[in-house]
PDB file of C-alpha atoms in Angstrom:
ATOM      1  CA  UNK K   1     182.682  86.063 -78.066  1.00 85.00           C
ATOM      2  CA  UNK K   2     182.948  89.252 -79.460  1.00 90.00           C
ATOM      3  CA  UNK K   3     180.141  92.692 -78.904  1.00 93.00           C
ATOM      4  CA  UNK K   4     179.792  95.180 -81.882  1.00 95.00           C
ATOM      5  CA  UNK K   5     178.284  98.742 -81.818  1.00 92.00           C
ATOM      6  CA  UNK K   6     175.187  98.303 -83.240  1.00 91.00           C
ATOM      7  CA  UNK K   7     175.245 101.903 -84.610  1.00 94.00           C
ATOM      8  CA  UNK K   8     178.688 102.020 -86.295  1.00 96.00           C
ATOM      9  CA  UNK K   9     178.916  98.292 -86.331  1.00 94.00           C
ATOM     10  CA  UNK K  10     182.782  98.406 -85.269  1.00 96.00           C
ATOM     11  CA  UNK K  11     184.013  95.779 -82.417  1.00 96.00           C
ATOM     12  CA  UNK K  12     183.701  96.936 -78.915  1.00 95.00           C
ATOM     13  CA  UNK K  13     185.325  94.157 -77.055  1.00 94.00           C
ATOM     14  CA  UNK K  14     186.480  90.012 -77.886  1.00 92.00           C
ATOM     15  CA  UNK K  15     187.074  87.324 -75.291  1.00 88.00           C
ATOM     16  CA  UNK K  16     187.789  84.110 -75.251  1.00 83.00           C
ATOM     17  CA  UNK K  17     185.064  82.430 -72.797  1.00 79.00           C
ATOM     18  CA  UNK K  18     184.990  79.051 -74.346  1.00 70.00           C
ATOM     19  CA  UNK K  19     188.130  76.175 -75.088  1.00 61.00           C
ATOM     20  CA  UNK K  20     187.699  73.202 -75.949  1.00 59.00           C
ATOM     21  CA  UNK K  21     183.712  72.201 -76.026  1.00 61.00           C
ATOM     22  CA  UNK K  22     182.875  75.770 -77.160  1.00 72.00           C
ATOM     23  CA  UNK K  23     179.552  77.700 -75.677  1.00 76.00           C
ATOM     24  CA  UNK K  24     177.061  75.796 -74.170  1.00 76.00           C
ATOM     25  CA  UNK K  25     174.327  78.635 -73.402  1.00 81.00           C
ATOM     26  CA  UNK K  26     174.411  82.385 -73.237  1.00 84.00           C
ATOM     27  CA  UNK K  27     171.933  84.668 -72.112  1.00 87.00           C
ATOM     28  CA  UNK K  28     172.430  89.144 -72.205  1.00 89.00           C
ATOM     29  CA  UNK K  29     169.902  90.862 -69.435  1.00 86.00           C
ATOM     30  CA  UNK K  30     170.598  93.684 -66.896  1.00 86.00           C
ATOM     31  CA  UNK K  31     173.664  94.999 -68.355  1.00 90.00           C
ATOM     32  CA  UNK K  32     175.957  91.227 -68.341  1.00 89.00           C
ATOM     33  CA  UNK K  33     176.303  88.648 -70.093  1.00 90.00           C
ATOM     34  CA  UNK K  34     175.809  85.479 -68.980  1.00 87.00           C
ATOM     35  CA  UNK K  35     177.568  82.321 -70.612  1.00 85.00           C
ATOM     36  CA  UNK K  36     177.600  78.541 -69.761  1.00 81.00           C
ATOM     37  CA  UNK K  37     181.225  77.035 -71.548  1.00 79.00           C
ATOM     38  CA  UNK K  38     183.405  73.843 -71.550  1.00 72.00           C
ATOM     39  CA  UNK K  39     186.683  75.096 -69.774  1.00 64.00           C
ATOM     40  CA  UNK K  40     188.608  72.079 -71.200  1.00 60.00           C
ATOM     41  CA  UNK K  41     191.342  72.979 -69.354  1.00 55.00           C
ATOM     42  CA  UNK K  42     191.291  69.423 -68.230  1.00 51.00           C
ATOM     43  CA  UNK K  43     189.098  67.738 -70.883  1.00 50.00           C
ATOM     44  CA  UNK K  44     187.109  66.509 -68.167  1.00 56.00           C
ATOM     45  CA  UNK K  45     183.685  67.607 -69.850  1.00 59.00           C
ATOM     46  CA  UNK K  46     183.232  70.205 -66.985  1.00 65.00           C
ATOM     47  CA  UNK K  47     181.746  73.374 -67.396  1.00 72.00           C
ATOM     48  CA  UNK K  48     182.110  77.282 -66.041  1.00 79.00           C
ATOM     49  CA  UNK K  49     179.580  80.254 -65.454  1.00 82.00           C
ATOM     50  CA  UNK K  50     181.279  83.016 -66.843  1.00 85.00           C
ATOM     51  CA  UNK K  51     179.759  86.489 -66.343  1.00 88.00           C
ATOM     52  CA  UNK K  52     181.002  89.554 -68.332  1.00 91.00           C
ATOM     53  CA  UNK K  53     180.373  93.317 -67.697  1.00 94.00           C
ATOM     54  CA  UNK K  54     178.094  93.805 -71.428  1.00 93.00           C
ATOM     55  CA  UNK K  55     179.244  97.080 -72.554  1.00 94.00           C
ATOM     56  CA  UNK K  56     182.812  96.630 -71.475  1.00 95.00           C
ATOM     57  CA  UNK K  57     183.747  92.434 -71.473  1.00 93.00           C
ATOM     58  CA  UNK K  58     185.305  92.486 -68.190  1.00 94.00           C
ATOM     59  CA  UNK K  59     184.545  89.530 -66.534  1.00 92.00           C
ATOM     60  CA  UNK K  60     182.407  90.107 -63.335  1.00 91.00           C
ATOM     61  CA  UNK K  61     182.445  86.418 -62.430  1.00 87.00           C
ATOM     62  CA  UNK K  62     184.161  82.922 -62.678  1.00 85.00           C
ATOM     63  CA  UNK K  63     182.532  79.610 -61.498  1.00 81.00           C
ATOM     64  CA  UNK K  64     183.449  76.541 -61.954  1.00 76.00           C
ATOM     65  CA  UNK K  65     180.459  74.014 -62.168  1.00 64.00           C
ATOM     66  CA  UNK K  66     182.066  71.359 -61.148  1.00 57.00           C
ATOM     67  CA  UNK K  67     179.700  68.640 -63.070  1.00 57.00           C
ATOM     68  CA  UNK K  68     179.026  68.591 -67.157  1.00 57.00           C
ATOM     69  CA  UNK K  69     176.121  70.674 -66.896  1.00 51.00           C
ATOM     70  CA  UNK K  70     174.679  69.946 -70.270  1.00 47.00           C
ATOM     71  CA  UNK K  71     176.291  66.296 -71.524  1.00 53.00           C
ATOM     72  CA  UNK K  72     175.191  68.162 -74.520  1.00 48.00           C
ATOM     73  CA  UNK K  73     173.895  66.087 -77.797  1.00 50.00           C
ATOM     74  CA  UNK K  74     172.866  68.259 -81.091  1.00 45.00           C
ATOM     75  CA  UNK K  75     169.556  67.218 -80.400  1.00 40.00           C
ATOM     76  CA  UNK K  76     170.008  68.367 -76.645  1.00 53.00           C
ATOM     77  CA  UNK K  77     170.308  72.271 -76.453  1.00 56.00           C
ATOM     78  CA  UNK K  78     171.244  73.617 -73.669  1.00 72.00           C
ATOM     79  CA  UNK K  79     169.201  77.069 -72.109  1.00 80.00           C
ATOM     80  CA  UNK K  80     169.896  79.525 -69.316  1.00 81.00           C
ATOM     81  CA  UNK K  81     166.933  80.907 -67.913  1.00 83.00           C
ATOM     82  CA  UNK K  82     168.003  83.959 -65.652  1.00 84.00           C
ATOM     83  CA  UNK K  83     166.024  86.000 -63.297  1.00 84.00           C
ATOM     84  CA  UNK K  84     167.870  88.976 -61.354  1.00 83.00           C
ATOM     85  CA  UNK K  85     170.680  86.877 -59.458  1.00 81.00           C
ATOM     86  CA  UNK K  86     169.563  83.279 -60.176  1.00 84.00           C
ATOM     87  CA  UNK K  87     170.821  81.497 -63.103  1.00 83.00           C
ATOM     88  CA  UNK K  88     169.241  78.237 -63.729  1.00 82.00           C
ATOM     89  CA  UNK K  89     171.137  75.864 -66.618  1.00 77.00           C
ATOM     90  CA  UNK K  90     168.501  73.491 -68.733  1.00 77.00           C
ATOM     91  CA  UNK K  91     168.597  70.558 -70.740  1.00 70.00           C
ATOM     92  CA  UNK K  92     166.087  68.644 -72.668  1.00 68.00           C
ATOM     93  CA  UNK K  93     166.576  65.731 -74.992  1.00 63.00           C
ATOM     94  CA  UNK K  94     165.456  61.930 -74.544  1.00 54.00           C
ATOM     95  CA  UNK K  95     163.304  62.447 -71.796  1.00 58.00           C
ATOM     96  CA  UNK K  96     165.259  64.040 -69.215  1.00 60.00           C
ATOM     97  CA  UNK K  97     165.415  67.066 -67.879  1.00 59.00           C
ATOM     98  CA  UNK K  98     168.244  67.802 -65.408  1.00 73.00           C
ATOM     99  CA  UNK K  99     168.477  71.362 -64.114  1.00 75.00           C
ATOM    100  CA  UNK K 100     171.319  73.354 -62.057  1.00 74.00           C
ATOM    101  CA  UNK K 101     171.163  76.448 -60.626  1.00 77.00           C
ATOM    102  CA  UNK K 102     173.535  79.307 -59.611  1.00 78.00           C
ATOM    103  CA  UNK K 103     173.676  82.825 -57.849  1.00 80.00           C
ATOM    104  CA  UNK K 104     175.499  85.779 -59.252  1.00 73.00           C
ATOM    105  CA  UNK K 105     177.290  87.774 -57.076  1.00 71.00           C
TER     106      UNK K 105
END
């Protein structure tokens, strides 16, 4: 992931917050940045909460999800709906619609 200046349009800050499935879901309110990922650390499907600071890409927060959140098809996107400390992971696609749901710190 990587944050430009939108005035000079140089690079502010780049990190790596997705292996081996790539980014599921992202979502940039109140100053952070919110992203859903595939750790593939294991490649065991499993997916992490990652929170970064916005301005600066330190990471404010880790969590490990501990289930494939998404199971994500193309057809199946995956959204993060977040509202101050609750982040709440959605999929759609063939008729279901499983949610999970997480507090930041």
């Amino acid at each position: 992931m990587v944050a430009f200046d939108l005035t000079s349009g140089s690079q502010v800050w780049l990190r790596d917050v997705a292996v081996a499935g790539g980014l599921r879901a992202l979502d940039v309110t109140g100053g952070r940045v919110t992203v859903l990922a595939d750790r593939g650390t294991r490649h065991d499907g499993l997916d992490q909460l990652r929170v970064l600071d916005a301005a600066t890409g330190d990471e404010k927060e880790d969590t490990d999800a501990g289930v494939d959140v998404d199971q994500a098809q193309q057809d199946e996107p995956t959204t993060l709906l977040v509202y101050q400390d609750l982040v709440i992971a959605v999929r759609q696609g063939a008729g279901v619609h499983p949610f999970s749901a997480y507090t930041r710190e």
